[in-house]
């Protein structure tokens, strides 16, 4: 199943306390898709997921990978994370994903890596977490 990678001028602007850099991956066929939100670790960026977003997209998921405030090209103090900004960022990214007309709100999944896992757990404790169908905590061995 081929995919198309959609990017608005290289940056999808996700509103919140700061502008977040994100990449959206949607399957090329028309329709509605289960959504996956990728949450990276501390002092990292969406590139840590390597081909994972494309693989998920080829499997038929709509995928949003985003950079937290102060990470990648997102606004904010470099590599600074507060508990408030961390939760605000993931909630803003999740709302962006589920507001897309191609995404089935009741079929959303969260993937967290390292400190991104903490944000995933915090999102699950909010009202927004009631629509999350599944969670995956990702770990990869470094050589």
PDB file of C-alpha atoms in Angstrom:
ATOM      1  CA  UNK A   1       0.000   0.000   0.000  1.00  0.00           C
ATOM      2  CA  UNK A   2       1.813   3.189  -1.114  1.00  0.00           C
ATOM      3  CA  UNK A   3       1.777   6.269   1.074  1.00  0.00           C
ATOM      4  CA  UNK A   4       2.130   9.978   0.625  1.00  0.00           C
ATOM      5  CA  UNK A   5       3.940  12.183   3.084  1.00  0.00           C
ATOM      6  CA  UNK A   6       2.147  15.471   3.620  1.00  0.00           C
ATOM      7  CA  UNK A   7       4.036  18.455   4.925  1.00  0.00           C
ATOM      8  CA  UNK A   8       2.889  22.062   4.955  1.00  0.00           C
ATOM      9  CA  UNK A   9       6.025  23.965   3.879  1.00  0.00           C
ATOM     10  CA  UNK A  10       8.134  21.471   5.834  1.00  0.00           C
ATOM     11  CA  UNK A  11       6.329  22.450   9.010  1.00  0.00           C
ATOM     12  CA  UNK A  12       2.846  21.642  10.159  1.00  0.00           C
ATOM     13  CA  UNK A  13       1.998  24.312  12.654  1.00  0.00           C
ATOM     14  CA  UNK A  14       0.339  22.857  15.696  1.00  0.00           C
ATOM     15  CA  UNK A  15      -1.067  25.582  17.884  1.00  0.00           C
ATOM     16  CA  UNK A  16      -0.381  25.680  21.593  1.00  0.00           C
ATOM     17  CA  UNK A  17       1.932  27.615  23.838  1.00  0.00           C
ATOM     18  CA  UNK A  18       4.568  27.240  21.088  1.00  0.00           C
ATOM     19  CA  UNK A  19       4.565  26.183  17.448  1.00  0.00           C
ATOM     20  CA  UNK A  20       5.410  22.506  17.090  1.00  0.00           C
ATOM     21  CA  UNK A  21       7.128  20.962  14.078  1.00  0.00           C
ATOM     22  CA  UNK A  22       5.358  17.843  12.858  1.00  0.00           C
ATOM     23  CA  UNK A  23       5.230  15.466   9.920  1.00  0.00           C
ATOM     24  CA  UNK A  24       2.011  13.855   8.782  1.00  0.00           C
ATOM     25  CA  UNK A  25       1.880  10.574   6.884  1.00  0.00           C
ATOM     26  CA  UNK A  26      -1.372   9.469   5.219  1.00  0.00           C
ATOM     27  CA  UNK A  27      -2.018   6.436   2.999  1.00  0.00           C
ATOM     28  CA  UNK A  28      -2.489   7.449  -0.636  1.00  0.00           C
ATOM     29  CA  UNK A  29      -5.927   5.885  -1.001  1.00  0.00           C
ATOM     30  CA  UNK A  30      -8.986   7.859   0.052  1.00  0.00           C
ATOM     31  CA  UNK A  31     -10.765   6.948   3.251  1.00  0.00           C
ATOM     32  CA  UNK A  32     -10.629   7.133   7.001  1.00  0.00           C
ATOM     33  CA  UNK A  33      -7.765   5.595   8.916  1.00  0.00           C
ATOM     34  CA  UNK A  34      -6.807   4.658  12.438  1.00  0.00           C
ATOM     35  CA  UNK A  35      -4.419   7.302  13.765  1.00  0.00           C
ATOM     36  CA  UNK A  36      -1.036   6.930  15.437  1.00  0.00           C
ATOM     37  CA  UNK A  37       0.711   9.681  17.404  1.00  0.00           C
ATOM     38  CA  UNK A  38       4.483   9.258  17.879  1.00  0.00           C
ATOM     39  CA  UNK A  39       5.976  10.802  21.038  1.00  0.00           C
ATOM     40  CA  UNK A  40       9.813  11.031  21.054  1.00  0.00           C
ATOM     41  CA  UNK A  41      12.189  11.020  24.004  1.00  0.00           C
ATOM     42  CA  UNK A  42      14.113  13.790  25.772  1.00  0.00           C
ATOM     43  CA  UNK A  43      16.743  15.709  23.788  1.00  0.00           C
ATOM     44  CA  UNK A  44      15.633  13.833  20.685  1.00  0.00           C
ATOM     45  CA  UNK A  45      13.419  14.553  17.699  1.00  0.00           C
ATOM     46  CA  UNK A  46      11.015  12.853  15.305  1.00  0.00           C
ATOM     47  CA  UNK A  47      13.948  11.514  13.297  1.00  0.00           C
ATOM     48  CA  UNK A  48      14.551   8.956  16.072  1.00  0.00           C
ATOM     49  CA  UNK A  49      11.605   7.011  14.677  1.00  0.00           C
ATOM     50  CA  UNK A  50      13.504   6.510  11.391  1.00  0.00           C
ATOM     51  CA  UNK A  51      11.275   4.509   8.959  1.00  0.00           C
ATOM     52  CA  UNK A  52       8.652   3.635  11.574  1.00  0.00           C
ATOM     53  CA  UNK A  53       6.140   6.327  10.453  1.00  0.00           C
ATOM     54  CA  UNK A  54       6.395   5.188   6.826  1.00  0.00           C
ATOM     55  CA  UNK A  55       6.005   1.538   7.846  1.00  0.00           C
ATOM     56  CA  UNK A  56       2.859   2.337   9.831  1.00  0.00           C
ATOM     57  CA  UNK A  57       1.498   4.388   6.940  1.00  0.00           C
ATOM     58  CA  UNK A  58       2.103   1.555   4.484  1.00  0.00           C
ATOM     59  CA  UNK A  59       0.133  -0.661   6.873  1.00  0.00           C
ATOM     60  CA  UNK A  60      -2.826   1.731   6.529  1.00  0.00           C
ATOM     61  CA  UNK A  61      -2.458   4.113   9.482  1.00  0.00           C
ATOM     62  CA  UNK A  62      -2.466   7.898   9.499  1.00  0.00           C
ATOM     63  CA  UNK A  63       0.635   8.913  11.470  1.00  0.00           C
ATOM     64  CA  UNK A  64       1.628  12.173  13.128  1.00  0.00           C
ATOM     65  CA  UNK A  65       5.178  12.531  14.443  1.00  0.00           C
ATOM     66  CA  UNK A  66       5.861  15.803  16.240  1.00  0.00           C
ATOM     67  CA  UNK A  67       8.691  17.532  18.080  1.00  0.00           C
ATOM     68  CA  UNK A  68       8.121  18.755  21.603  1.00  0.00           C
ATOM     69  CA  UNK A  69       8.792  22.397  22.426  1.00  0.00           C
ATOM     70  CA  UNK A  70      12.527  23.058  22.328  1.00  0.00           C
ATOM     71  CA  UNK A  71      13.217  19.969  20.203  1.00  0.00           C
ATOM     72  CA  UNK A  72      13.883  19.723  16.470  1.00  0.00           C
ATOM     73  CA  UNK A  73      12.535  22.855  14.763  1.00  0.00           C
ATOM     74  CA  UNK A  74       9.772  23.423  17.304  1.00  0.00           C
ATOM     75  CA  UNK A  75       9.766  26.732  19.159  1.00  0.00           C
ATOM     76  CA  UNK A  76      11.012  26.957  22.718  1.00  0.00           C
ATOM     77  CA  UNK A  77      14.166  26.801  24.802  1.00  0.00           C
ATOM     78  CA  UNK A  78      16.427  24.045  23.447  1.00  0.00           C
ATOM     79  CA  UNK A  79      15.861  20.675  25.123  1.00  0.00           C
ATOM     80  CA  UNK A  80      13.953  22.267  27.994  1.00  0.00           C
ATOM     81  CA  UNK A  81      10.910  20.341  29.140  1.00  0.00           C
ATOM     82  CA  UNK A  82       8.522  21.248  31.920  1.00  0.00           C
ATOM     83  CA  UNK A  83       5.709  18.985  33.016  1.00  0.00           C
ATOM     84  CA  UNK A  84       3.242  21.655  31.877  1.00  0.00           C
ATOM     85  CA  UNK A  85       4.729  22.135  28.389  1.00  0.00           C
ATOM     86  CA  UNK A  86       5.172  18.392  27.907  1.00  0.00           C
ATOM     87  CA  UNK A  87       1.481  17.701  28.544  1.00  0.00           C
ATOM     88  CA  UNK A  88       0.332  20.762  26.552  1.00  0.00           C
ATOM     89  CA  UNK A  89       2.447  19.694  23.575  1.00  0.00           C
ATOM     90  CA  UNK A  90       1.168  16.117  23.401  1.00  0.00           C
ATOM     91  CA  UNK A  91      -2.434  17.265  23.901  1.00  0.00           C
ATOM     92  CA  UNK A  92      -2.046  19.811  21.079  1.00  0.00           C
ATOM     93  CA  UNK A  93      -0.538  17.192  18.770  1.00  0.00           C
ATOM     94  CA  UNK A  94      -3.233  14.646  19.657  1.00  0.00           C
ATOM     95  CA  UNK A  95      -6.012  17.183  19.006  1.00  0.00           C
ATOM     96  CA  UNK A  96      -4.429  18.046  15.672  1.00  0.00           C
ATOM     97  CA  UNK A  97      -4.373  14.367  14.697  1.00  0.00           C
ATOM     98  CA  UNK A  98      -7.947  13.543  15.732  1.00  0.00           C
ATOM     99  CA  UNK A  99      -9.315  16.719  14.124  1.00  0.00           C
ATOM    100  CA  UNK A 100      -8.107  15.559  10.705  1.00  0.00           C
ATOM    101  CA  UNK A 101     -11.059  14.373   8.605  1.00  0.00           C
ATOM    102  CA  UNK A 102      -9.103  11.277   7.501  1.00  0.00           C
ATOM    103  CA  UNK A 103      -8.582  10.016  11.076  1.00  0.00           C
ATOM    104  CA  UNK A 104     -11.064   7.853  12.967  1.00  0.00           C
ATOM    105  CA  UNK A 105     -11.135   9.423  16.430  1.00  0.00           C
ATOM    106  CA  UNK A 106     -12.216   6.218  18.150  1.00  0.00           C
ATOM    107  CA  UNK A 107      -9.283   4.321  16.631  1.00  0.00           C
ATOM    108  CA  UNK A 108      -6.209   6.192  17.800  1.00  0.00           C
ATOM    109  CA  UNK A 109      -2.973   4.763  19.127  1.00  0.00           C
ATOM    110  CA  UNK A 110      -0.079   6.357  21.003  1.00  0.00           C
ATOM    111  CA  UNK A 111       3.569   5.355  20.740  1.00  0.00           C
ATOM    112  CA  UNK A 112       5.997   6.692  23.316  1.00  0.00           C
ATOM    113  CA  UNK A 113       9.759   6.392  23.497  1.00  0.00           C
ATOM    114  CA  UNK A 114      11.738   7.158  26.646  1.00  0.00           C
ATOM    115  CA  UNK A 115      10.460  10.444  28.157  1.00  0.00           C
ATOM    116  CA  UNK A 116       7.789  10.493  25.444  1.00  0.00           C
ATOM    117  CA  UNK A 117       6.243   7.550  27.278  1.00  0.00           C
ATOM    118  CA  UNK A 118       5.622   9.766  30.307  1.00  0.00           C
ATOM    119  CA  UNK A 119       3.674  12.201  28.138  1.00  0.00           C
ATOM    120  CA  UNK A 120       1.666   9.310  26.657  1.00  0.00           C
ATOM    121  CA  UNK A 121       0.708   8.131  30.149  1.00  0.00           C
ATOM    122  CA  UNK A 122      -0.229  11.654  31.171  1.00  0.00           C
ATOM    123  CA  UNK A 123      -2.425  12.062  28.074  1.00  0.00           C
ATOM    124  CA  UNK A 124      -4.198   8.811  28.950  1.00  0.00           C
ATOM    125  CA  UNK A 125      -5.124  10.329  32.325  1.00  0.00           C
ATOM    126  CA  UNK A 126      -6.920  13.244  30.652  1.00  0.00           C
ATOM    127  CA  UNK A 127     -10.338  13.455  29.067  1.00  0.00           C
ATOM    128  CA  UNK A 128      -8.691  13.189  25.617  1.00  0.00           C
ATOM    129  CA  UNK A 129      -7.351   9.747  26.554  1.00  0.00           C
ATOM    130  CA  UNK A 130     -10.805   8.164  26.552  1.00  0.00           C
ATOM    131  CA  UNK A 131     -10.672   7.651  22.768  1.00  0.00           C
ATOM    132  CA  UNK A 132      -7.249   5.992  22.713  1.00  0.00           C
ATOM    133  CA  UNK A 133      -7.547   2.389  21.604  1.00  0.00           C
ATOM    134  CA  UNK A 134      -3.974   1.251  22.273  1.00  0.00           C
ATOM    135  CA  UNK A 135      -0.541   2.238  23.525  1.00  0.00           C
ATOM    136  CA  UNK A 136       2.919   1.017  22.550  1.00  0.00           C
ATOM    137  CA  UNK A 137       6.083   1.866  24.421  1.00  0.00           C
ATOM    138  CA  UNK A 138       8.988   1.696  22.049  1.00  0.00           C
ATOM    139  CA  UNK A 139      12.527   0.751  22.954  1.00  0.00           C
ATOM    140  CA  UNK A 140      15.340   0.042  20.602  1.00  0.00           C
ATOM    141  CA  UNK A 141      18.740  -1.346  21.363  1.00  0.00           C
ATOM    142  CA  UNK A 142      21.622   0.884  20.396  1.00  0.00           C
ATOM    143  CA  UNK A 143      24.712  -0.811  19.051  1.00  0.00           C
TER     144      UNK A 143
END
